[in-house]
PDB file of C-alpha atoms and ligand atoms in Angstrom:
ATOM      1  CA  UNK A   1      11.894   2.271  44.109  1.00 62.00           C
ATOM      2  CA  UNK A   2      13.599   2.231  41.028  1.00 66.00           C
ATOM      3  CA  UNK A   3      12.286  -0.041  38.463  1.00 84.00           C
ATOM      4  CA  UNK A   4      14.429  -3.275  37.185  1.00 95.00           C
ATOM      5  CA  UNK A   5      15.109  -4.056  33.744  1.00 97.00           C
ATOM      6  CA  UNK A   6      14.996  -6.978  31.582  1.00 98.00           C
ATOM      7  CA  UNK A   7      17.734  -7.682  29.721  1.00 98.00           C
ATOM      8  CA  UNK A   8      17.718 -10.369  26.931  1.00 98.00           C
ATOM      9  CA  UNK A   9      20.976 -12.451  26.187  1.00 98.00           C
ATOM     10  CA  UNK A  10      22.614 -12.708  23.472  1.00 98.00           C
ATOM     11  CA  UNK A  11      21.400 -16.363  23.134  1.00 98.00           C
ATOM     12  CA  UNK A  12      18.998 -18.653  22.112  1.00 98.00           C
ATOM     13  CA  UNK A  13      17.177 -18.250  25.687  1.00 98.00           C
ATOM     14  CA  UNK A  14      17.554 -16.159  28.721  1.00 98.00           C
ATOM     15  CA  UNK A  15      17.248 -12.598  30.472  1.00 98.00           C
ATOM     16  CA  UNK A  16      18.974 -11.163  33.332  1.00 98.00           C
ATOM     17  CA  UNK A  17      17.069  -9.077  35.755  1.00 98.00           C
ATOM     18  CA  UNK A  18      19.283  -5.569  36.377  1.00 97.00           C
ATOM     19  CA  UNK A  19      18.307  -3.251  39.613  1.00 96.00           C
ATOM     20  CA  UNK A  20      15.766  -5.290  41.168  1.00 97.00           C
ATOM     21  CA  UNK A  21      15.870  -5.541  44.604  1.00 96.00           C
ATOM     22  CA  UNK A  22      14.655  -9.063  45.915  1.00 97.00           C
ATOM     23  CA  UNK A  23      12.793  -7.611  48.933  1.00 96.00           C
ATOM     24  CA  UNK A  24      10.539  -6.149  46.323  1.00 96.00           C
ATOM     25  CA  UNK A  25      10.111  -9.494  44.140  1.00 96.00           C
ATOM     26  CA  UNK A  26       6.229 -10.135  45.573  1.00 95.00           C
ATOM     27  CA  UNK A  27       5.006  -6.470  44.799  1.00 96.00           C
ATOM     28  CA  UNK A  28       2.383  -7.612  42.418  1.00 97.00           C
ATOM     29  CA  UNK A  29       4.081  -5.136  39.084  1.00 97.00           C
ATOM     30  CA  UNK A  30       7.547  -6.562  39.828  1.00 97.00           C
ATOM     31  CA  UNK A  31       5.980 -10.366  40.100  1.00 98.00           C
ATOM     32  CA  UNK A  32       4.031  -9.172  36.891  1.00 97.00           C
ATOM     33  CA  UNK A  33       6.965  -8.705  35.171  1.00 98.00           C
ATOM     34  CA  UNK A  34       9.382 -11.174  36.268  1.00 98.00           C
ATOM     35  CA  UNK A  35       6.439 -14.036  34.981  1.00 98.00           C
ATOM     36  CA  UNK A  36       6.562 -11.800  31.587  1.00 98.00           C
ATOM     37  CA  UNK A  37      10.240 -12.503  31.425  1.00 98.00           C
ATOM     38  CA  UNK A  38      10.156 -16.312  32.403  1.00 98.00           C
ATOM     39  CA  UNK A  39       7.283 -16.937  29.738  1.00 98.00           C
ATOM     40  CA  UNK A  40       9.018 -15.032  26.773  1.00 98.00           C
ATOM     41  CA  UNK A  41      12.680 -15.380  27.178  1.00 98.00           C
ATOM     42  CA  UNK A  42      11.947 -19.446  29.453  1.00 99.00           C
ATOM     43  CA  UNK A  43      15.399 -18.102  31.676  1.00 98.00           C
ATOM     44  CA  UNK A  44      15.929 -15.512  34.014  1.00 98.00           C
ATOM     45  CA  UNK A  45      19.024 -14.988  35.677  1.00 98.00           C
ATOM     46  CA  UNK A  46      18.758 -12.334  39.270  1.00 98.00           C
ATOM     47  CA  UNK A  47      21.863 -11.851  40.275  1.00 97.00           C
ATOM     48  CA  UNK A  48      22.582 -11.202  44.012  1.00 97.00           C
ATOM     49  CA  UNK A  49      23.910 -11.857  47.375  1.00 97.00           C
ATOM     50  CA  UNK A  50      22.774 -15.604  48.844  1.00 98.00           C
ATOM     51  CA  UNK A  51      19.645 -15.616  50.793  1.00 97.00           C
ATOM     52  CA  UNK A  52      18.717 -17.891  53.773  1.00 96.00           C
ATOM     53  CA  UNK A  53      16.192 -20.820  52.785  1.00 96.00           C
ATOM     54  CA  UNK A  54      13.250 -18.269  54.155  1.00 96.00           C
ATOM     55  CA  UNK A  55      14.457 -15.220  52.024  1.00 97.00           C
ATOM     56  CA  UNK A  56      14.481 -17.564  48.894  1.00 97.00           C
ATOM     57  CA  UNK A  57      10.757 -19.164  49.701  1.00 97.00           C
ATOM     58  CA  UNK A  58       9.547 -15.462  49.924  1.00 97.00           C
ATOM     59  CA  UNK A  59      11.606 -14.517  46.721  1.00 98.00           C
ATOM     60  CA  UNK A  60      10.443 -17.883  44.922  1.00 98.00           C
ATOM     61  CA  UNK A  61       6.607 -16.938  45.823  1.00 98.00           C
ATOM     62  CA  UNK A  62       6.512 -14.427  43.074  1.00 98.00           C
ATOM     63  CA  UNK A  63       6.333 -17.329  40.747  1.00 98.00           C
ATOM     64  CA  UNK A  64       3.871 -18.692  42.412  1.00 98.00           C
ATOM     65  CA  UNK A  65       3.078 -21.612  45.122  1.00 98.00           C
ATOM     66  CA  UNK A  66       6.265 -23.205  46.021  1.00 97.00           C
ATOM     67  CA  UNK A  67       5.910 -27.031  46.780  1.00 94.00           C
ATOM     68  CA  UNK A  68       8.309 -29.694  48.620  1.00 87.00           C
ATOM     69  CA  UNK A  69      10.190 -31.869  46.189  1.00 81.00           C
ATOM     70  CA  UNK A  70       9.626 -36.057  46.294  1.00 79.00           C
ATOM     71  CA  UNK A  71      12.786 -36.545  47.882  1.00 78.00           C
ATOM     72  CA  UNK A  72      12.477 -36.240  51.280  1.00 81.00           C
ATOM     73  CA  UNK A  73      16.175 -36.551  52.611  1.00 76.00           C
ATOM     74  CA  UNK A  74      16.592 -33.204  50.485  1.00 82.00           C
ATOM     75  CA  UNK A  75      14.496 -30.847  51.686  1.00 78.00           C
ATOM     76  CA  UNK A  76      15.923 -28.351  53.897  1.00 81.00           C
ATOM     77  CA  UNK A  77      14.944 -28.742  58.056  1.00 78.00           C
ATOM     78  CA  UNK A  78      13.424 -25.459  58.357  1.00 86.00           C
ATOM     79  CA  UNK A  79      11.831 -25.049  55.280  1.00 93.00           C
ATOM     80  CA  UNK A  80      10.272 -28.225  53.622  1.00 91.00           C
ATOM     81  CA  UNK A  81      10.259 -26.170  49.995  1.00 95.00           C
ATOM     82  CA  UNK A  82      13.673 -25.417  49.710  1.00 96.00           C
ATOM     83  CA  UNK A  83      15.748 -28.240  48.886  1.00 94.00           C
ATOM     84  CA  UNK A  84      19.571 -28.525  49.677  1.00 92.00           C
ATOM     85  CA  UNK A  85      21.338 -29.864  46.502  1.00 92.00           C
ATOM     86  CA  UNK A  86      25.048 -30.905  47.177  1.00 89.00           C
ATOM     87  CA  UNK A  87      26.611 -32.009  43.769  1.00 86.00           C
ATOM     88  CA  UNK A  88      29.980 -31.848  45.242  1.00 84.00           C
ATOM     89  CA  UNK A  89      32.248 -34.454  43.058  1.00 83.00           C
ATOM     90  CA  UNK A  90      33.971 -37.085  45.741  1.00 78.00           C
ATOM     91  CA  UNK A  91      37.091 -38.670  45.551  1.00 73.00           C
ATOM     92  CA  UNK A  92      35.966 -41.810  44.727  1.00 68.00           C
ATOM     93  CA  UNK A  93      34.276 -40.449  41.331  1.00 60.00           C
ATOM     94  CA  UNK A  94      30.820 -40.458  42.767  1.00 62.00           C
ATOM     95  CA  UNK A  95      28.567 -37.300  43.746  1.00 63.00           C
ATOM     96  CA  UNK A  96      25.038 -36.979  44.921  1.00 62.00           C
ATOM     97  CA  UNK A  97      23.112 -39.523  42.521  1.00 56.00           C
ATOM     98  CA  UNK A  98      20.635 -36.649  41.588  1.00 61.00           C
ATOM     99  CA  UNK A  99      23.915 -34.746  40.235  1.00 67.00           C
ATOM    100  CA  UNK A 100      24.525 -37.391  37.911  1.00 72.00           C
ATOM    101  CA  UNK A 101      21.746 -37.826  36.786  1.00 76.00           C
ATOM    102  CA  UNK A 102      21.335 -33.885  35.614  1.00 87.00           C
ATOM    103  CA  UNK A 103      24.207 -34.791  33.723  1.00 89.00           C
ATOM    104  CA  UNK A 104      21.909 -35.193  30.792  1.00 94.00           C
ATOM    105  CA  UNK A 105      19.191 -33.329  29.153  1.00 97.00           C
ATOM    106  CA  UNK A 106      15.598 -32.907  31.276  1.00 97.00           C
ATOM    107  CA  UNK A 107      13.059 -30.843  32.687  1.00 98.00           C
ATOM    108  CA  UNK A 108      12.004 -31.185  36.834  1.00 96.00           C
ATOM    109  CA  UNK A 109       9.377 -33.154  37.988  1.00 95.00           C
ATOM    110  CA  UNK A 110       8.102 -34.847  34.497  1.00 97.00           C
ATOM    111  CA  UNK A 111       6.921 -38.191  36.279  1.00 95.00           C
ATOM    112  CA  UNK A 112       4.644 -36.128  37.711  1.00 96.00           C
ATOM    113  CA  UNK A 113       0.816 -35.429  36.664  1.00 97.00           C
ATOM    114  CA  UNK A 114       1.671 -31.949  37.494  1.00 97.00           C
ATOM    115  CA  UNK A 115       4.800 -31.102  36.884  1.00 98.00           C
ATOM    116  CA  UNK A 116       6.437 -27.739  38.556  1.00 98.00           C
ATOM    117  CA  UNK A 117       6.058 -25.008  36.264  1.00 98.00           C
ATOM    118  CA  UNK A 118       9.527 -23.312  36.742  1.00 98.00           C
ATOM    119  CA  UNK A 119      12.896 -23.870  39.291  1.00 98.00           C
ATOM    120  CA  UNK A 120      14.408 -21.272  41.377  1.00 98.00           C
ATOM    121  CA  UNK A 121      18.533 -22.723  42.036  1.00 98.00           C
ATOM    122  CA  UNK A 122      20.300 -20.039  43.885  1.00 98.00           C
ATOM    123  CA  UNK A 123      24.152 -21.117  44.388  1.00 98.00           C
ATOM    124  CA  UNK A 124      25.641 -21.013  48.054  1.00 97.00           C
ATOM    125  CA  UNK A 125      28.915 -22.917  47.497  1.00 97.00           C
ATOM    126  CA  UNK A 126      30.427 -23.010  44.154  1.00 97.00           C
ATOM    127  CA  UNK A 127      33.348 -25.005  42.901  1.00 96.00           C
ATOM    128  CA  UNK A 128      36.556 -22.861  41.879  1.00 97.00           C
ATOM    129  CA  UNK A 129      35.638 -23.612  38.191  1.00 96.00           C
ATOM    130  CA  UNK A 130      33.533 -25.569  36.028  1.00 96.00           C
ATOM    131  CA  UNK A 131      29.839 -26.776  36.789  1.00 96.00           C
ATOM    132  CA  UNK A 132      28.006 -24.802  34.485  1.00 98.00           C
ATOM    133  CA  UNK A 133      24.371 -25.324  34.098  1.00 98.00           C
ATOM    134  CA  UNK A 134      22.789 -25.368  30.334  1.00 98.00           C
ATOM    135  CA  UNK A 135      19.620 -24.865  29.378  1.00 98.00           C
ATOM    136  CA  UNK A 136      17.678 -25.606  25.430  1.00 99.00           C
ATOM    137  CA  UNK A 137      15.236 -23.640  24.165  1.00 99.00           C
ATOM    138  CA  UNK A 138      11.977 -26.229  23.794  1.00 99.00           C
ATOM    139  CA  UNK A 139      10.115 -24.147  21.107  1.00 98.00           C
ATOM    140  CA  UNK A 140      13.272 -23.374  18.729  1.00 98.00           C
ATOM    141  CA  UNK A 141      13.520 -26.862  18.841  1.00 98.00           C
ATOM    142  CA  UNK A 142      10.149 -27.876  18.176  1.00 98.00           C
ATOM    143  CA  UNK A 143      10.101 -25.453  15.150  1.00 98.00           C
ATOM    144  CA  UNK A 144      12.988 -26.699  13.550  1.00 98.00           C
ATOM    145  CA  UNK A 145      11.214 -30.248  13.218  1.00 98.00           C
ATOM    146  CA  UNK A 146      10.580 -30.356   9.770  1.00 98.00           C
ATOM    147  CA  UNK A 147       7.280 -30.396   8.881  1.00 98.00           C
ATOM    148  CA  UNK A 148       6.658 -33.954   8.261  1.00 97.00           C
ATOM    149  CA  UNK A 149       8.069 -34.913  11.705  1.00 98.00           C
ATOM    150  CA  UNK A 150       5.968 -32.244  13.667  1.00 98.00           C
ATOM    151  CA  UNK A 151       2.245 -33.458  11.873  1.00 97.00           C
ATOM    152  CA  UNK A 152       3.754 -36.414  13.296  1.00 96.00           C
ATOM    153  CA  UNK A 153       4.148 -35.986  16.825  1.00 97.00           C
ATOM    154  CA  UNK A 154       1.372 -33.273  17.025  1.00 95.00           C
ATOM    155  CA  UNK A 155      -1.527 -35.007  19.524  1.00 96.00           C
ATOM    156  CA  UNK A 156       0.766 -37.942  20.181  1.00 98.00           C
ATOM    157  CA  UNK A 157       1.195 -38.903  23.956  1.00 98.00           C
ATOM    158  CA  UNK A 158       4.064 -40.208  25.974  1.00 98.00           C
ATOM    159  CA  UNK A 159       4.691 -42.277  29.084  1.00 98.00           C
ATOM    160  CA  UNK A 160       7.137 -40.781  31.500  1.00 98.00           C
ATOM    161  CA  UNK A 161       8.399 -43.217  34.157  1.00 95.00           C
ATOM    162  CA  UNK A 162      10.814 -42.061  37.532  1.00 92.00           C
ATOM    163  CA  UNK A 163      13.457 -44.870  36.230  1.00 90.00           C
ATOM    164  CA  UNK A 164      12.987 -45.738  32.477  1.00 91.00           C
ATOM    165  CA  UNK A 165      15.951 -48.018  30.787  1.00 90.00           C
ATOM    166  CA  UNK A 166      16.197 -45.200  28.091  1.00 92.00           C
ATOM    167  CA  UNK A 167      18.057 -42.548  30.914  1.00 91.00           C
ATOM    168  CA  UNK A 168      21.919 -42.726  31.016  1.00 87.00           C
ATOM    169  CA  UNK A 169      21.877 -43.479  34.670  1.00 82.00           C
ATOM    170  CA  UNK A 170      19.109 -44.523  37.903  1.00 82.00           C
ATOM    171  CA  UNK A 171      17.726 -42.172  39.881  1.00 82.00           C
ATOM    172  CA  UNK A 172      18.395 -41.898  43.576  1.00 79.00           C
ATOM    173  CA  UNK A 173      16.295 -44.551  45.766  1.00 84.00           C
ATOM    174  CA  UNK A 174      13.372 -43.818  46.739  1.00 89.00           C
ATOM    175  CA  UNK A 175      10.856 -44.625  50.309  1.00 90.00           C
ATOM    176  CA  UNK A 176       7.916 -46.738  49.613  1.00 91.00           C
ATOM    177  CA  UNK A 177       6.036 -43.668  50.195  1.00 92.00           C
ATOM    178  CA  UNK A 178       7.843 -41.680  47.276  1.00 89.00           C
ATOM    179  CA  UNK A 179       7.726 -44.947  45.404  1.00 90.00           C
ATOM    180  CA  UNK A 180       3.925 -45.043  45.476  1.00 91.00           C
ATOM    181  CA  UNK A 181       3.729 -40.893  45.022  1.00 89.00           C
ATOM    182  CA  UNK A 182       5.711 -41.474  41.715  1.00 88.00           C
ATOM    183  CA  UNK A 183       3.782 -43.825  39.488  1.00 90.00           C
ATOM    184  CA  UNK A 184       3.812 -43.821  35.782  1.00 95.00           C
ATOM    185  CA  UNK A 185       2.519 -40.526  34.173  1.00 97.00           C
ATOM    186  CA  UNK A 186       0.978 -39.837  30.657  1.00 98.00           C
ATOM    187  CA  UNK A 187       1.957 -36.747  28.997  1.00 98.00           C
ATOM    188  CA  UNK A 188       1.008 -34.871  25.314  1.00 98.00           C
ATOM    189  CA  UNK A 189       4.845 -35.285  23.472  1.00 98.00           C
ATOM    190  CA  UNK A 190       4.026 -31.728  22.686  1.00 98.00           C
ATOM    191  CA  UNK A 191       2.585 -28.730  24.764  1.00 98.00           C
ATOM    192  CA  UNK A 192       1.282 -25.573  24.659  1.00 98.00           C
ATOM    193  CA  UNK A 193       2.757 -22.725  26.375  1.00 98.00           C
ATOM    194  CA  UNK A 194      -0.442 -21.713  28.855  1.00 97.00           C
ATOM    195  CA  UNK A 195       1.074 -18.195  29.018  1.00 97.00           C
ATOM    196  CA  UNK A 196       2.473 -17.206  25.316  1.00 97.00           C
ATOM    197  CA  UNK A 197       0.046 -19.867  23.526  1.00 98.00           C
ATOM    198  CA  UNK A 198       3.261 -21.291  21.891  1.00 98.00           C
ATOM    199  CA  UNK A 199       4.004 -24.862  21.177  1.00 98.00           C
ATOM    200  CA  UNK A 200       6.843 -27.124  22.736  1.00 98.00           C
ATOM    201  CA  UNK A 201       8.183 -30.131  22.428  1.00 98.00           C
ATOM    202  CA  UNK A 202       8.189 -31.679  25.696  1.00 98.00           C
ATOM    203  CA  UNK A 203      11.704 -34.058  26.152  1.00 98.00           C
ATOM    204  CA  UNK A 204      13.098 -35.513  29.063  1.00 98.00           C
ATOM    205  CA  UNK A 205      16.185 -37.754  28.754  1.00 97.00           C
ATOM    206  CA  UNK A 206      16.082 -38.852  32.053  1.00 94.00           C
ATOM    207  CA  UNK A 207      12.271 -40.089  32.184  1.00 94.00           C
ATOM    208  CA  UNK A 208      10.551 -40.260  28.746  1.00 97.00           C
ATOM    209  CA  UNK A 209      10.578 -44.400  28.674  1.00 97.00           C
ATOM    210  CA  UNK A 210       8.164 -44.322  25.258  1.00 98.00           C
ATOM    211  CA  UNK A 211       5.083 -43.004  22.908  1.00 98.00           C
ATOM    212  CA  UNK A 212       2.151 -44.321  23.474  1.00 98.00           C
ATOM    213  CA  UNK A 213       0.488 -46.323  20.634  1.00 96.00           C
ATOM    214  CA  UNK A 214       4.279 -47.572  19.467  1.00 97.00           C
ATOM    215  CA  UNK A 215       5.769 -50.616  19.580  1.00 97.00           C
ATOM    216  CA  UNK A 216       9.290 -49.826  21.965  1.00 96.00           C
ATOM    217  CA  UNK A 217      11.062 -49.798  18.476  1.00 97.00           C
ATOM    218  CA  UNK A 218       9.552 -47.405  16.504  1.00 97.00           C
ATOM    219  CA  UNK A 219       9.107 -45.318  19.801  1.00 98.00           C
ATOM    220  CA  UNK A 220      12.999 -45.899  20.549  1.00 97.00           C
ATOM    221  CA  UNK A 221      13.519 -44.431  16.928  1.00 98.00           C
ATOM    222  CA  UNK A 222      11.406 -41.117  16.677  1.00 98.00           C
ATOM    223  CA  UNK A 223      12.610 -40.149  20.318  1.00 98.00           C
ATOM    224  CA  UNK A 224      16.191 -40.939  19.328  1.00 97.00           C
ATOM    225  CA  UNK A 225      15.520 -38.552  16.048  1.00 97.00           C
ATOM    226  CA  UNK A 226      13.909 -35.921  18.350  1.00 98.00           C
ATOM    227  CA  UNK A 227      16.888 -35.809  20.503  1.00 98.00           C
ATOM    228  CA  UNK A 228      19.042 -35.260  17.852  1.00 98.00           C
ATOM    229  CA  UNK A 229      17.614 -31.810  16.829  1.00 98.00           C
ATOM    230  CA  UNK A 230      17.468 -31.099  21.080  1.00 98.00           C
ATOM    231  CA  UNK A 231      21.488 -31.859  21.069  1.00 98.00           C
ATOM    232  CA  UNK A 232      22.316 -29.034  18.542  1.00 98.00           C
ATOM    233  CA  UNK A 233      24.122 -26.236  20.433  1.00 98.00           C
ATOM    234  CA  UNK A 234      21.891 -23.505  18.179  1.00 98.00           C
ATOM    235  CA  UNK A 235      19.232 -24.532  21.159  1.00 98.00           C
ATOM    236  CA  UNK A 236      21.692 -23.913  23.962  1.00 98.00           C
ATOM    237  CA  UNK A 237      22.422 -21.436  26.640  1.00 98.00           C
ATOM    238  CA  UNK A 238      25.149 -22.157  29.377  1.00 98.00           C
ATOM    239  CA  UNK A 239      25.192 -20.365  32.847  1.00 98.00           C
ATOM    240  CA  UNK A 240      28.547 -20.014  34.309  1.00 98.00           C
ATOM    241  CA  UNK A 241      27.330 -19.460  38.113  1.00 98.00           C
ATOM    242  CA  UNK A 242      28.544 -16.492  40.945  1.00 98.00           C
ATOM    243  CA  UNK A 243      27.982 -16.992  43.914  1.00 98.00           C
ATOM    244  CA  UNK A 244      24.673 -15.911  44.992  1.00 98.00           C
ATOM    245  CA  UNK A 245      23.002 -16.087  41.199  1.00 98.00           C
ATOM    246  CA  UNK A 246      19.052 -17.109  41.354  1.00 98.00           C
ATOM    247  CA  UNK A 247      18.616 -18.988  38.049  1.00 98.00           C
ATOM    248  CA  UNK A 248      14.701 -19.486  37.456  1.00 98.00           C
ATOM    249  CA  UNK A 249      13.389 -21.878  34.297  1.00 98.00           C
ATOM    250  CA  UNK A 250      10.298 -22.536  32.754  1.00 98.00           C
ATOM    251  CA  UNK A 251      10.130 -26.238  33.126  1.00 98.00           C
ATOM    252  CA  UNK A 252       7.173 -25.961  30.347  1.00 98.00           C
ATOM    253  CA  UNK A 253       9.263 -25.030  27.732  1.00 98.00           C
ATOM    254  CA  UNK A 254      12.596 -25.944  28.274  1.00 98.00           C
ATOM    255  CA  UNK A 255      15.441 -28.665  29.218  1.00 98.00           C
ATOM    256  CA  UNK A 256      18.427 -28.347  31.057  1.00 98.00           C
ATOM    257  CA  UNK A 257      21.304 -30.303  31.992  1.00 97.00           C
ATOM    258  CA  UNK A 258      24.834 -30.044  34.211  1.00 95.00           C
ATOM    259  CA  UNK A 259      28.294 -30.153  33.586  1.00 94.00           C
ATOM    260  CA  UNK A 260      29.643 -32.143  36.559  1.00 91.00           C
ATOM    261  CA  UNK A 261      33.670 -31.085  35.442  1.00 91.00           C
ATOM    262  CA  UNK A 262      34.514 -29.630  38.525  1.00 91.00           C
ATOM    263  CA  UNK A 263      37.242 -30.277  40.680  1.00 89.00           C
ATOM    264  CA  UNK A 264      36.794 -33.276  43.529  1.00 87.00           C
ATOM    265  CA  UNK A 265      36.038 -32.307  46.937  1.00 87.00           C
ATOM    266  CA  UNK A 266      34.910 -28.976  45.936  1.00 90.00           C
ATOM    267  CA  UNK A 267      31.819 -28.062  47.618  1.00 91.00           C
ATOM    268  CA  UNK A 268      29.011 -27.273  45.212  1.00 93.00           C
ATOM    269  CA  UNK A 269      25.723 -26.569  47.131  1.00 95.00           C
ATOM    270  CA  UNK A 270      22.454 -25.344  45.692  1.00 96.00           C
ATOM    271  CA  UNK A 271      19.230 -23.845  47.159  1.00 96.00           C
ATOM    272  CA  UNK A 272      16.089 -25.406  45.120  1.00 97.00           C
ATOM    273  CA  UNK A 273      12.627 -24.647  44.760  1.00 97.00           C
ATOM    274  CA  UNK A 274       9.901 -25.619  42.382  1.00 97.00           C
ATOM    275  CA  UNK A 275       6.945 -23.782  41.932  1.00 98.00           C
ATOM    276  CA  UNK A 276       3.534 -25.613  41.584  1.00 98.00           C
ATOM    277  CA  UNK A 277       2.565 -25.980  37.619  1.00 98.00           C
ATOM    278  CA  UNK A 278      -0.745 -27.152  35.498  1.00 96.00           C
ATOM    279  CA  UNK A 279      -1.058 -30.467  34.121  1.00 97.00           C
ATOM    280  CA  UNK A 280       0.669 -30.368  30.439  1.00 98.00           C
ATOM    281  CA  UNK A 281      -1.905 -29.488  27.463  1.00 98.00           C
TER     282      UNK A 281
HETATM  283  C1  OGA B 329      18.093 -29.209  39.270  1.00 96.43           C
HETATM  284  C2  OGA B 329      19.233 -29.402  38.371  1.00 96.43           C
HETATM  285  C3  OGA B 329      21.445 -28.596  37.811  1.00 96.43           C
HETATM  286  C4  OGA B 329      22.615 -27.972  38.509  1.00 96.43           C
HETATM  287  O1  OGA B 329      18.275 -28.656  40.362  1.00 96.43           O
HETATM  288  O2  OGA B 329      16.966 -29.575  38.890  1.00 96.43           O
HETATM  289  O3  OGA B 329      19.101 -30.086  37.386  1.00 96.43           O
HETATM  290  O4  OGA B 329      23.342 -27.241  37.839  1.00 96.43           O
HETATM  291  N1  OGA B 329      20.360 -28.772  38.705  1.00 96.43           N
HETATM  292  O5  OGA B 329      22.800 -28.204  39.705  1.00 96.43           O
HETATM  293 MN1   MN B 330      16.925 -30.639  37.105  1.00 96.43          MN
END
């Protein structure tokens, strides 16, 4: 079996995986090192040819314990953790909600006590051009804070809600049973890497409604600064998808966001997973 290699980008995040073959992705020394490479470089790119939703839950496993998303009219028949994401743009200027939504900056499953710790999205349709995927680097941008601003979010906490009036757009609807499964959440506004020990700050445009112990307009103002340093494109790595691409990201660390600028009617269909995570520290 020969073994793969790692090979950083030239960018601010991000590592492709050369050589592997994904039949071998759950030997424990290839799962070994593909966690190596999502902790230190927070993106790995495996290219390949497009799996069926079972090939990609046994590929995904090497991350660890793949879980069902909230959304129920998403997941895929025959296997409950692998969504079916269909961002297709329609003529009438809408797509899936979801798509819109990942229009702008976030990481998965914030409004959750315990969040996924990384996302598998392996492309099965792709638009004829457009609809890349970026992703920010949550540690470069926590370090270029300056220092007065980091003592000052360091130990603060934040409140992240499913639909908070701060996010461009609302979320899809939701059953009373994913309604109650998605309450209000409380998380540190900065975390810890539980692999590399290294801090980040933890953003999401979509769901971050405020920080706790603020009035809503100081909180509106030091998460409106925060962004601004999270916008810079020194943070910012885009994918431009093939067809068949696994993109994996470390949900603890980083943000990510779409460009829906593809042509109508297009079909653009994603395989998703997320992979059970630790409550934020
Ligand atoms: C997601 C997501 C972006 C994309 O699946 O969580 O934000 O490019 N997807 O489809
Ligand atoms: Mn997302």
């Amino acid at each position: 079996m020969a073994s793969p290699e790692v090979v950083p980008l030239k960018a601010p995040l991000g590592a492709r995986i050369e050589g592997l073959d994904r039949a071998d992705a759950g030997r424990p020394e290839i799962a070994s090192l593909l966690n190596r490479a999502l902790g230190e470089h927070l993106l790995v790119i495996v290219p390949g040819e497009r799996m069926t939703p079972e090939q990609m839950r046994g590929f995904a496993s090497a991350f660890g314990r793949p879980k069902p998303q909230v959304l129920r009219y998403k997941r895929s028949g025959t296997v409950p953790e692998v969504s079916i994401m269909v961002s297709t743009l329609m003529a009438d200027g809408t797509t899936d909600k979801t798509a819109l939504r990942s229009e702008d900056w976030h990481t998965d499953d914030s409004y959750l006590a315990t969040p996924a710790k990384a996302t598998l999205l392996h492309s099965i349709e792709l638009p004829s051009q457009g609809g890349t995927t970026w992703f920010c680097n949550m540690h470069s941008v926590y370090e270029a804070l300056p220092e007065a601003v980091r003592r000052r979010i360091d130990g603060k906490r934040a409140i992240h809600s499913y639909d908070t009036s701060r996010a461009r757009n609302r979320p899809s609807r939701r059953t009373a049973q994913e309604v109650a499964e998605t309450p209000d959440v409380e998380h540190p506004l900065v975390r810890t890497h539980p692999e590399t020990g290294r801090k980040a700050l933890y953003l999401n445009f979509n769901r971050l409604d405020r920080i706790v112990g603020m009035e809503r307009e100081e909180s509106d103002a030091l998460l409106d600064a925060l962004a601004v340093e999270a916008r810079k494109p020194e943070h910012h790595h885009g994918h431009a998808w093939s067809l068949g691409d696994i993109v994996v990201w470390d949900n603890r660390a980083t943000m990510h966001r779409v460009d829906v600028d593809y042509p109508v009617g297009e079909a653009r269909v994603m395989q998703r997973v997320l992979i059970e995570g630790d409550r934020p520290y």
